[in-house]
Amino acid sequence: MSSRFGRSNRAKLNKKGSPVLGEPSFIIVGKLGRPHGIAGEIVLQLQTHFPDRLVSGKEIFLGETHLPYTIESSRGAGKELILKFPEITNREEVAKLTNLFVYVRQDTLPKLKEGEYYYHQLIGCSVFDQNEKLLGVLTEIMETRANDIYLVKAEDGAEVLLPAIPDVIIHVDVDNKKIIATPPVWE
């Protein structure tokens, strides 16, 4: 039902919570970890399902101030990549980047197939049942091996867990931030 890419950065928002006009929106794709070796490489802990886009020549942005860096080289597999930047040539320099979040511009995200959504498109959506009764707002998406689970918080603070499967998630309208669902009956 959904595809994960990362969380939106909300550092520069207007009063309505939207990005300031003209300012790009950024999506977190990972967090820099420990230095790797002595030549200025660093481990990137991935928070994206699209690590194949983080390749040589790709522009990324580091930290809350979104400092631009270009990837010189990238290698690895699984949940980590080892990155090298042309500006950084030793372990001491790259260690200063440890724990910074890595962002890409939202407008550079790849298009998804029909019926697939980025997590940042779903978080914040109002969730209604088929009778248009508000169940709450989607606040978190939990990944499981079988399917994602949507955590919906009601106005009274109650939480509803919805499996992200076609029998439960009936319709998604990201443009209007609205999801129609048939909550399962738990016995």
PDB file of C-alpha atoms in Angstrom:
ATOM      1  CA  MET A   1       0.000   0.000   0.000  1.00  0.00           C
ATOM      2  CA  SER A   2       2.738   2.483   0.848  1.00  0.00           C
ATOM      3  CA  SER A   3       6.399   2.994   0.206  1.00  0.00           C
ATOM      4  CA  ARG A   4       8.739   4.589   2.672  1.00  0.00           C
ATOM      5  CA  PHE A   5      11.269   7.210   1.837  1.00  0.00           C
ATOM      6  CA  GLY A   6      11.705   9.308   4.914  1.00  0.00           C
ATOM      7  CA  ARG A   7      10.480  12.072   7.113  1.00  0.00           C
ATOM      8  CA  SER A   8       9.863  15.637   5.998  1.00  0.00           C
ATOM      9  CA  ASN A   9      11.964  18.416   7.416  1.00  0.00           C
ATOM     10  CA  ARG A  10       9.753  21.109   8.864  1.00  0.00           C
ATOM     11  CA  ALA A  11      12.378  23.675   9.835  1.00  0.00           C
ATOM     12  CA  LYS A  12      10.986  26.515   7.684  1.00  0.00           C
ATOM     13  CA  LEU A  13       7.190  26.525   7.880  1.00  0.00           C
ATOM     14  CA  ASN A  14       4.602  29.229   7.545  1.00  0.00           C
ATOM     15  CA  LYS A  15       1.796  29.687  10.105  1.00  0.00           C
ATOM     16  CA  LYS A  16      -0.256  26.947   8.443  1.00  0.00           C
ATOM     17  CA  GLY A  17       2.578  24.419   8.726  1.00  0.00           C
ATOM     18  CA  SER A  18       3.486  24.448   5.033  1.00  0.00           C
ATOM     19  CA  PRO A  19       6.915  25.234   3.616  1.00  0.00           C
ATOM     20  CA  VAL A  20       7.542  28.926   3.033  1.00  0.00           C
ATOM     21  CA  LEU A  21       6.806  29.694  -0.617  1.00  0.00           C
ATOM     22  CA  GLY A  22       9.923  29.368  -2.719  1.00  0.00           C
ATOM     23  CA  GLU A  23      11.729  27.251  -0.133  1.00  0.00           C
ATOM     24  CA  PRO A  24      12.425  23.635  -1.092  1.00  0.00           C
ATOM     25  CA  SER A  25      11.130  20.864   1.144  1.00  0.00           C
ATOM     26  CA  PHE A  26      13.606  18.243   2.273  1.00  0.00           C
ATOM     27  CA  ILE A  27      13.201  14.558   3.125  1.00  0.00           C
ATOM     28  CA  ILE A  28      15.483  12.660   5.497  1.00  0.00           C
ATOM     29  CA  VAL A  29      17.159   9.670   3.834  1.00  0.00           C
ATOM     30  CA  GLY A  30      19.557   8.723   6.594  1.00  0.00           C
ATOM     31  CA  LYS A  31      21.819   9.691   9.450  1.00  0.00           C
ATOM     32  CA  LEU A  32      25.592   9.867   9.356  1.00  0.00           C
ATOM     33  CA  GLY A  33      27.303   7.517  11.770  1.00  0.00           C
ATOM     34  CA  ARG A  34      30.917   6.716  12.504  1.00  0.00           C
ATOM     35  CA  PRO A  35      33.873   7.511  10.257  1.00  0.00           C
ATOM     36  CA  HIS A  36      35.084   4.582   8.148  1.00  0.00           C
ATOM     37  CA  GLY A  37      38.831   4.264   7.662  1.00  0.00           C
ATOM     38  CA  ILE A  38      41.253   7.174   7.463  1.00  0.00           C
ATOM     39  CA  ALA A  39      40.493   8.665   4.015  1.00  0.00           C
ATOM     40  CA  GLY A  40      37.369  10.673   4.939  1.00  0.00           C
ATOM     41  CA  GLU A  41      34.653   8.079   4.438  1.00  0.00           C
ATOM     42  CA  ILE A  42      31.614   7.889   6.719  1.00  0.00           C
ATOM     43  CA  VAL A  43      28.812   5.391   7.362  1.00  0.00           C
ATOM     44  CA  LEU A  44      25.289   6.442   6.403  1.00  0.00           C
ATOM     45  CA  GLN A  45      22.526   4.676   8.342  1.00  0.00           C
ATOM     46  CA  LEU A  46      19.758   4.491   5.763  1.00  0.00           C
ATOM     47  CA  GLN A  47      16.191   5.615   6.295  1.00  0.00           C
ATOM     48  CA  THR A  48      15.094   5.120   2.693  1.00  0.00           C
ATOM     49  CA  HIS A  49      13.941   2.341   0.433  1.00  0.00           C
ATOM     50  CA  PHE A  50      15.810   3.982  -2.454  1.00  0.00           C
ATOM     51  CA  PRO A  51      19.526   3.740  -1.528  1.00  0.00           C
ATOM     52  CA  ASP A  52      20.353   3.180  -5.204  1.00  0.00           C
ATOM     53  CA  ARG A  53      19.749   6.914  -5.765  1.00  0.00           C
ATOM     54  CA  LEU A  54      22.571   7.877  -3.372  1.00  0.00           C
ATOM     55  CA  VAL A  55      25.346   7.541  -5.931  1.00  0.00           C
ATOM     56  CA  SER A  56      28.390   9.413  -7.156  1.00  0.00           C
ATOM     57  CA  GLY A  57      27.430  12.905  -8.325  1.00  0.00           C
ATOM     58  CA  LYS A  58      24.176  13.055  -6.302  1.00  0.00           C
ATOM     59  CA  GLU A  59      23.659  16.236  -4.277  1.00  0.00           C
ATOM     60  CA  ILE A  60      22.574  15.726  -0.684  1.00  0.00           C
ATOM     61  CA  PHE A  61      22.088  18.133   2.190  1.00  0.00           C
ATOM     62  CA  LEU A  62      23.498  17.740   5.706  1.00  0.00           C
ATOM     63  CA  GLY A  63      22.067  18.895   9.014  1.00  0.00           C
ATOM     64  CA  GLU A  64      19.236  21.259   9.852  1.00  0.00           C
ATOM     65  CA  THR A  65      20.868  24.018   7.797  1.00  0.00           C
ATOM     66  CA  HIS A  66      20.930  21.743   4.722  1.00  0.00           C
ATOM     67  CA  LEU A  67      24.555  22.252   3.772  1.00  0.00           C
ATOM     68  CA  PRO A  68      24.962  20.929   0.213  1.00  0.00           C
ATOM     69  CA  TYR A  69      27.446  18.113  -0.403  1.00  0.00           C
ATOM     70  CA  THR A  70      28.040  16.038  -3.498  1.00  0.00           C
ATOM     71  CA  ILE A  71      28.649  12.326  -3.131  1.00  0.00           C
ATOM     72  CA  GLU A  72      32.039  11.344  -4.561  1.00  0.00           C
ATOM     73  CA  SER A  73      31.521   7.634  -3.976  1.00  0.00           C
ATOM     74  CA  SER A  74      29.003   5.331  -2.340  1.00  0.00           C
ATOM     75  CA  ARG A  75      29.180   1.645  -1.545  1.00  0.00           C
ATOM     76  CA  GLY A  76      27.593  -0.870   0.760  1.00  0.00           C
ATOM     77  CA  ALA A  77      24.452  -2.865   1.160  1.00  0.00           C
ATOM     78  CA  GLY A  78      21.644  -3.494   3.565  1.00  0.00           C
ATOM     79  CA  LYS A  79      20.849  -0.676   5.933  1.00  0.00           C
ATOM     80  CA  GLU A  80      24.148   1.182   5.582  1.00  0.00           C
ATOM     81  CA  LEU A  81      26.212   2.874   2.908  1.00  0.00           C
ATOM     82  CA  ILE A  82      29.745   4.205   3.088  1.00  0.00           C
ATOM     83  CA  LEU A  83      29.930   7.698   1.604  1.00  0.00           C
ATOM     84  CA  LYS A  84      32.878   9.795   0.485  1.00  0.00           C
ATOM     85  CA  PHE A  85      32.729  13.537  -0.229  1.00  0.00           C
ATOM     86  CA  PRO A  86      35.368  15.286  -2.386  1.00  0.00           C
ATOM     87  CA  GLU A  87      35.692  18.142   0.150  1.00  0.00           C
ATOM     88  CA  ILE A  88      36.720  15.787   2.971  1.00  0.00           C
ATOM     89  CA  THR A  89      40.007  13.902   2.895  1.00  0.00           C
ATOM     90  CA  ASN A  90      40.587  12.561   6.405  1.00  0.00           C
ATOM     91  CA  ARG A  91      38.977  10.886   9.387  1.00  0.00           C
ATOM     92  CA  GLU A  92      39.116  13.968  11.635  1.00  0.00           C
ATOM     93  CA  GLU A  93      37.200  16.137   9.145  1.00  0.00           C
ATOM     94  CA  VAL A  94      34.510  13.561   8.448  1.00  0.00           C
ATOM     95  CA  ALA A  95      34.036  12.813  12.167  1.00  0.00           C
ATOM     96  CA  LYS A  96      32.581  16.330  12.533  1.00  0.00           C
ATOM     97  CA  LEU A  97      29.609  15.177  10.437  1.00  0.00           C
ATOM     98  CA  THR A  98      28.684  12.285  12.759  1.00  0.00           C
ATOM     99  CA  ASN A  99      25.011  12.294  13.824  1.00  0.00           C
ATOM    100  CA  LEU A 100      23.890  14.754  11.138  1.00  0.00           C
ATOM    101  CA  PHE A 101      20.751  13.852   9.229  1.00  0.00           C
ATOM    102  CA  VAL A 102      21.093  13.539   5.462  1.00  0.00           C
ATOM    103  CA  TYR A 103      18.371  15.059   3.277  1.00  0.00           C
ATOM    104  CA  VAL A 104      17.378  15.144  -0.376  1.00  0.00           C
ATOM    105  CA  ARG A 105      15.070  17.673  -1.969  1.00  0.00           C
ATOM    106  CA  GLN A 106      11.485  16.484  -2.039  1.00  0.00           C
ATOM    107  CA  ASP A 107      11.084  17.606  -5.642  1.00  0.00           C
ATOM    108  CA  THR A 108      13.778  15.091  -6.690  1.00  0.00           C
ATOM    109  CA  LEU A 109      11.969  12.016  -5.334  1.00  0.00           C
ATOM    110  CA  PRO A 110      11.171   9.336  -7.890  1.00  0.00           C
ATOM    111  CA  LYS A 111       7.573   8.904  -8.989  1.00  0.00           C
ATOM    112  CA  LEU A 112       5.828   5.943  -7.399  1.00  0.00           C
ATOM    113  CA  LYS A 113       3.430   3.469  -8.952  1.00  0.00           C
ATOM    114  CA  GLU A 114      -0.319   4.033  -8.691  1.00  0.00           C
ATOM    115  CA  GLY A 115      -1.458   3.217  -5.145  1.00  0.00           C
ATOM    116  CA  GLU A 116       1.994   3.718  -3.573  1.00  0.00           C
ATOM    117  CA  TYR A 117       2.788   6.657  -1.320  1.00  0.00           C
ATOM    118  CA  TYR A 118       5.717   8.092   0.550  1.00  0.00           C
ATOM    119  CA  TYR A 119       5.323   8.055   4.312  1.00  0.00           C
ATOM    120  CA  HIS A 120       5.554  11.850   4.479  1.00  0.00           C
ATOM    121  CA  GLN A 121       2.495  12.025   2.199  1.00  0.00           C
ATOM    122  CA  LEU A 122       0.450   9.870   4.602  1.00  0.00           C
ATOM    123  CA  ILE A 123       1.534  11.205   7.998  1.00  0.00           C
ATOM    124  CA  GLY A 124      -0.924  13.907   9.042  1.00  0.00           C
ATOM    125  CA  CYS A 125      -3.808  12.603   6.928  1.00  0.00           C
ATOM    126  CA  SER A 126      -7.245  12.589   8.578  1.00  0.00           C
ATOM    127  CA  VAL A 127      -8.605   9.044   8.721  1.00  0.00           C
ATOM    128  CA  PHE A 128     -12.347   8.439   8.369  1.00  0.00           C
ATOM    129  CA  ASP A 129     -14.468   5.325   8.431  1.00  0.00           C
ATOM    130  CA  GLN A 130     -16.768   4.536   5.492  1.00  0.00           C
ATOM    131  CA  ASN A 131     -19.564   6.578   7.135  1.00  0.00           C
ATOM    132  CA  GLU A 132     -17.296   9.670   7.133  1.00  0.00           C
ATOM    133  CA  LYS A 133     -16.821   9.496  10.929  1.00  0.00           C
ATOM    134  CA  LEU A 134     -13.421  10.889  11.869  1.00  0.00           C
ATOM    135  CA  LEU A 135     -11.260   8.202  13.456  1.00  0.00           C
ATOM    136  CA  GLY A 136      -8.296  10.517  13.983  1.00  0.00           C
ATOM    137  CA  VAL A 137      -5.044  11.582  12.364  1.00  0.00           C
ATOM    138  CA  LEU A 138      -2.362   9.235  11.056  1.00  0.00           C
ATOM    139  CA  THR A 139       0.631   9.996  13.285  1.00  0.00           C
ATOM    140  CA  GLU A 140       2.977   7.070  12.749  1.00  0.00           C
ATOM    141  CA  ILE A 141       3.641   4.213  10.354  1.00  0.00           C
ATOM    142  CA  MET A 142       5.190   1.083  11.779  1.00  0.00           C
ATOM    143  CA  GLU A 143       6.929  -1.361   9.471  1.00  0.00           C
ATOM    144  CA  THR A 144       6.368  -5.065  10.008  1.00  0.00           C
ATOM    145  CA  ARG A 145       7.342  -8.030   7.875  1.00  0.00           C
ATOM    146  CA  ALA A 146       3.768  -8.627   6.761  1.00  0.00           C
ATOM    147  CA  ASN A 147       2.514  -5.073   6.145  1.00  0.00           C
ATOM    148  CA  ASP A 148       2.748  -1.566   7.532  1.00  0.00           C
ATOM    149  CA  ILE A 149       0.607  -0.608  10.516  1.00  0.00           C
ATOM    150  CA  TYR A 150      -0.912   2.881  10.674  1.00  0.00           C
ATOM    151  CA  LEU A 151      -1.178   4.476  14.115  1.00  0.00           C
ATOM    152  CA  VAL A 152      -4.180   6.799  14.159  1.00  0.00           C
ATOM    153  CA  LYS A 153      -4.694   9.146  17.117  1.00  0.00           C
ATOM    154  CA  ALA A 154      -8.213  10.324  17.916  1.00  0.00           C
ATOM    155  CA  GLU A 155      -8.946  13.782  19.332  1.00  0.00           C
ATOM    156  CA  ASP A 156      -9.458  12.241  22.796  1.00  0.00           C
ATOM    157  CA  GLY A 157      -5.967  10.683  22.665  1.00  0.00           C
ATOM    158  CA  ALA A 158      -7.185   7.151  21.941  1.00  0.00           C
ATOM    159  CA  GLU A 159      -5.098   5.219  19.439  1.00  0.00           C
ATOM    160  CA  VAL A 160      -6.310   2.963  16.649  1.00  0.00           C
ATOM    161  CA  LEU A 161      -4.013   0.545  14.822  1.00  0.00           C
ATOM    162  CA  LEU A 162      -4.874  -0.102  11.193  1.00  0.00           C
ATOM    163  CA  PRO A 163      -3.079  -2.692   9.079  1.00  0.00           C
ATOM    164  CA  ALA A 164      -2.182  -1.136   5.716  1.00  0.00           C
ATOM    165  CA  ILE A 165      -3.944  -3.759   3.622  1.00  0.00           C
ATOM    166  CA  PRO A 166      -6.578  -3.281   0.909  1.00  0.00           C
ATOM    167  CA  ASP A 167      -9.393  -4.733   3.074  1.00  0.00           C
ATOM    168  CA  VAL A 168      -8.780  -2.018   5.692  1.00  0.00           C
ATOM    169  CA  ILE A 169      -7.378   0.990   3.816  1.00  0.00           C
ATOM    170  CA  ILE A 170     -10.128   1.620   1.271  1.00  0.00           C
ATOM    171  CA  HIS A 171      -9.095   4.935  -0.285  1.00  0.00           C
ATOM    172  CA  VAL A 172      -6.145   7.331   0.007  1.00  0.00           C
ATOM    173  CA  ASP A 173      -6.348  10.939  -1.172  1.00  0.00           C
ATOM    174  CA  VAL A 174      -2.983  12.542  -0.419  1.00  0.00           C
ATOM    175  CA  ASP A 175      -3.935  15.796  -2.154  1.00  0.00           C
ATOM    176  CA  ASN A 176      -6.751  16.345   0.364  1.00  0.00           C
ATOM    177  CA  LYS A 177      -4.896  14.572   3.235  1.00  0.00           C
ATOM    178  CA  LYS A 178      -7.756  12.083   3.665  1.00  0.00           C
ATOM    179  CA  ILE A 179      -7.845   8.316   4.146  1.00  0.00           C
ATOM    180  CA  ILE A 180     -10.979   6.148   4.216  1.00  0.00           C
ATOM    181  CA  ALA A 181     -10.637   2.967   6.245  1.00  0.00           C
ATOM    182  CA  THR A 182     -12.661   0.065   7.551  1.00  0.00           C
ATOM    183  CA  PRO A 183     -11.203  -0.579  11.010  1.00  0.00           C
ATOM    184  CA  PRO A 184     -10.919  -4.274  11.850  1.00  0.00           C
ATOM    185  CA  VAL A 185     -13.085  -5.609  14.647  1.00  0.00           C
ATOM    186  CA  TRP A 186     -10.765  -7.084  17.275  1.00  0.00           C
ATOM    187  CA  GLU A 187     -12.232  -9.859  19.384  1.00  0.00           C
TER     188      GLU A 187
END
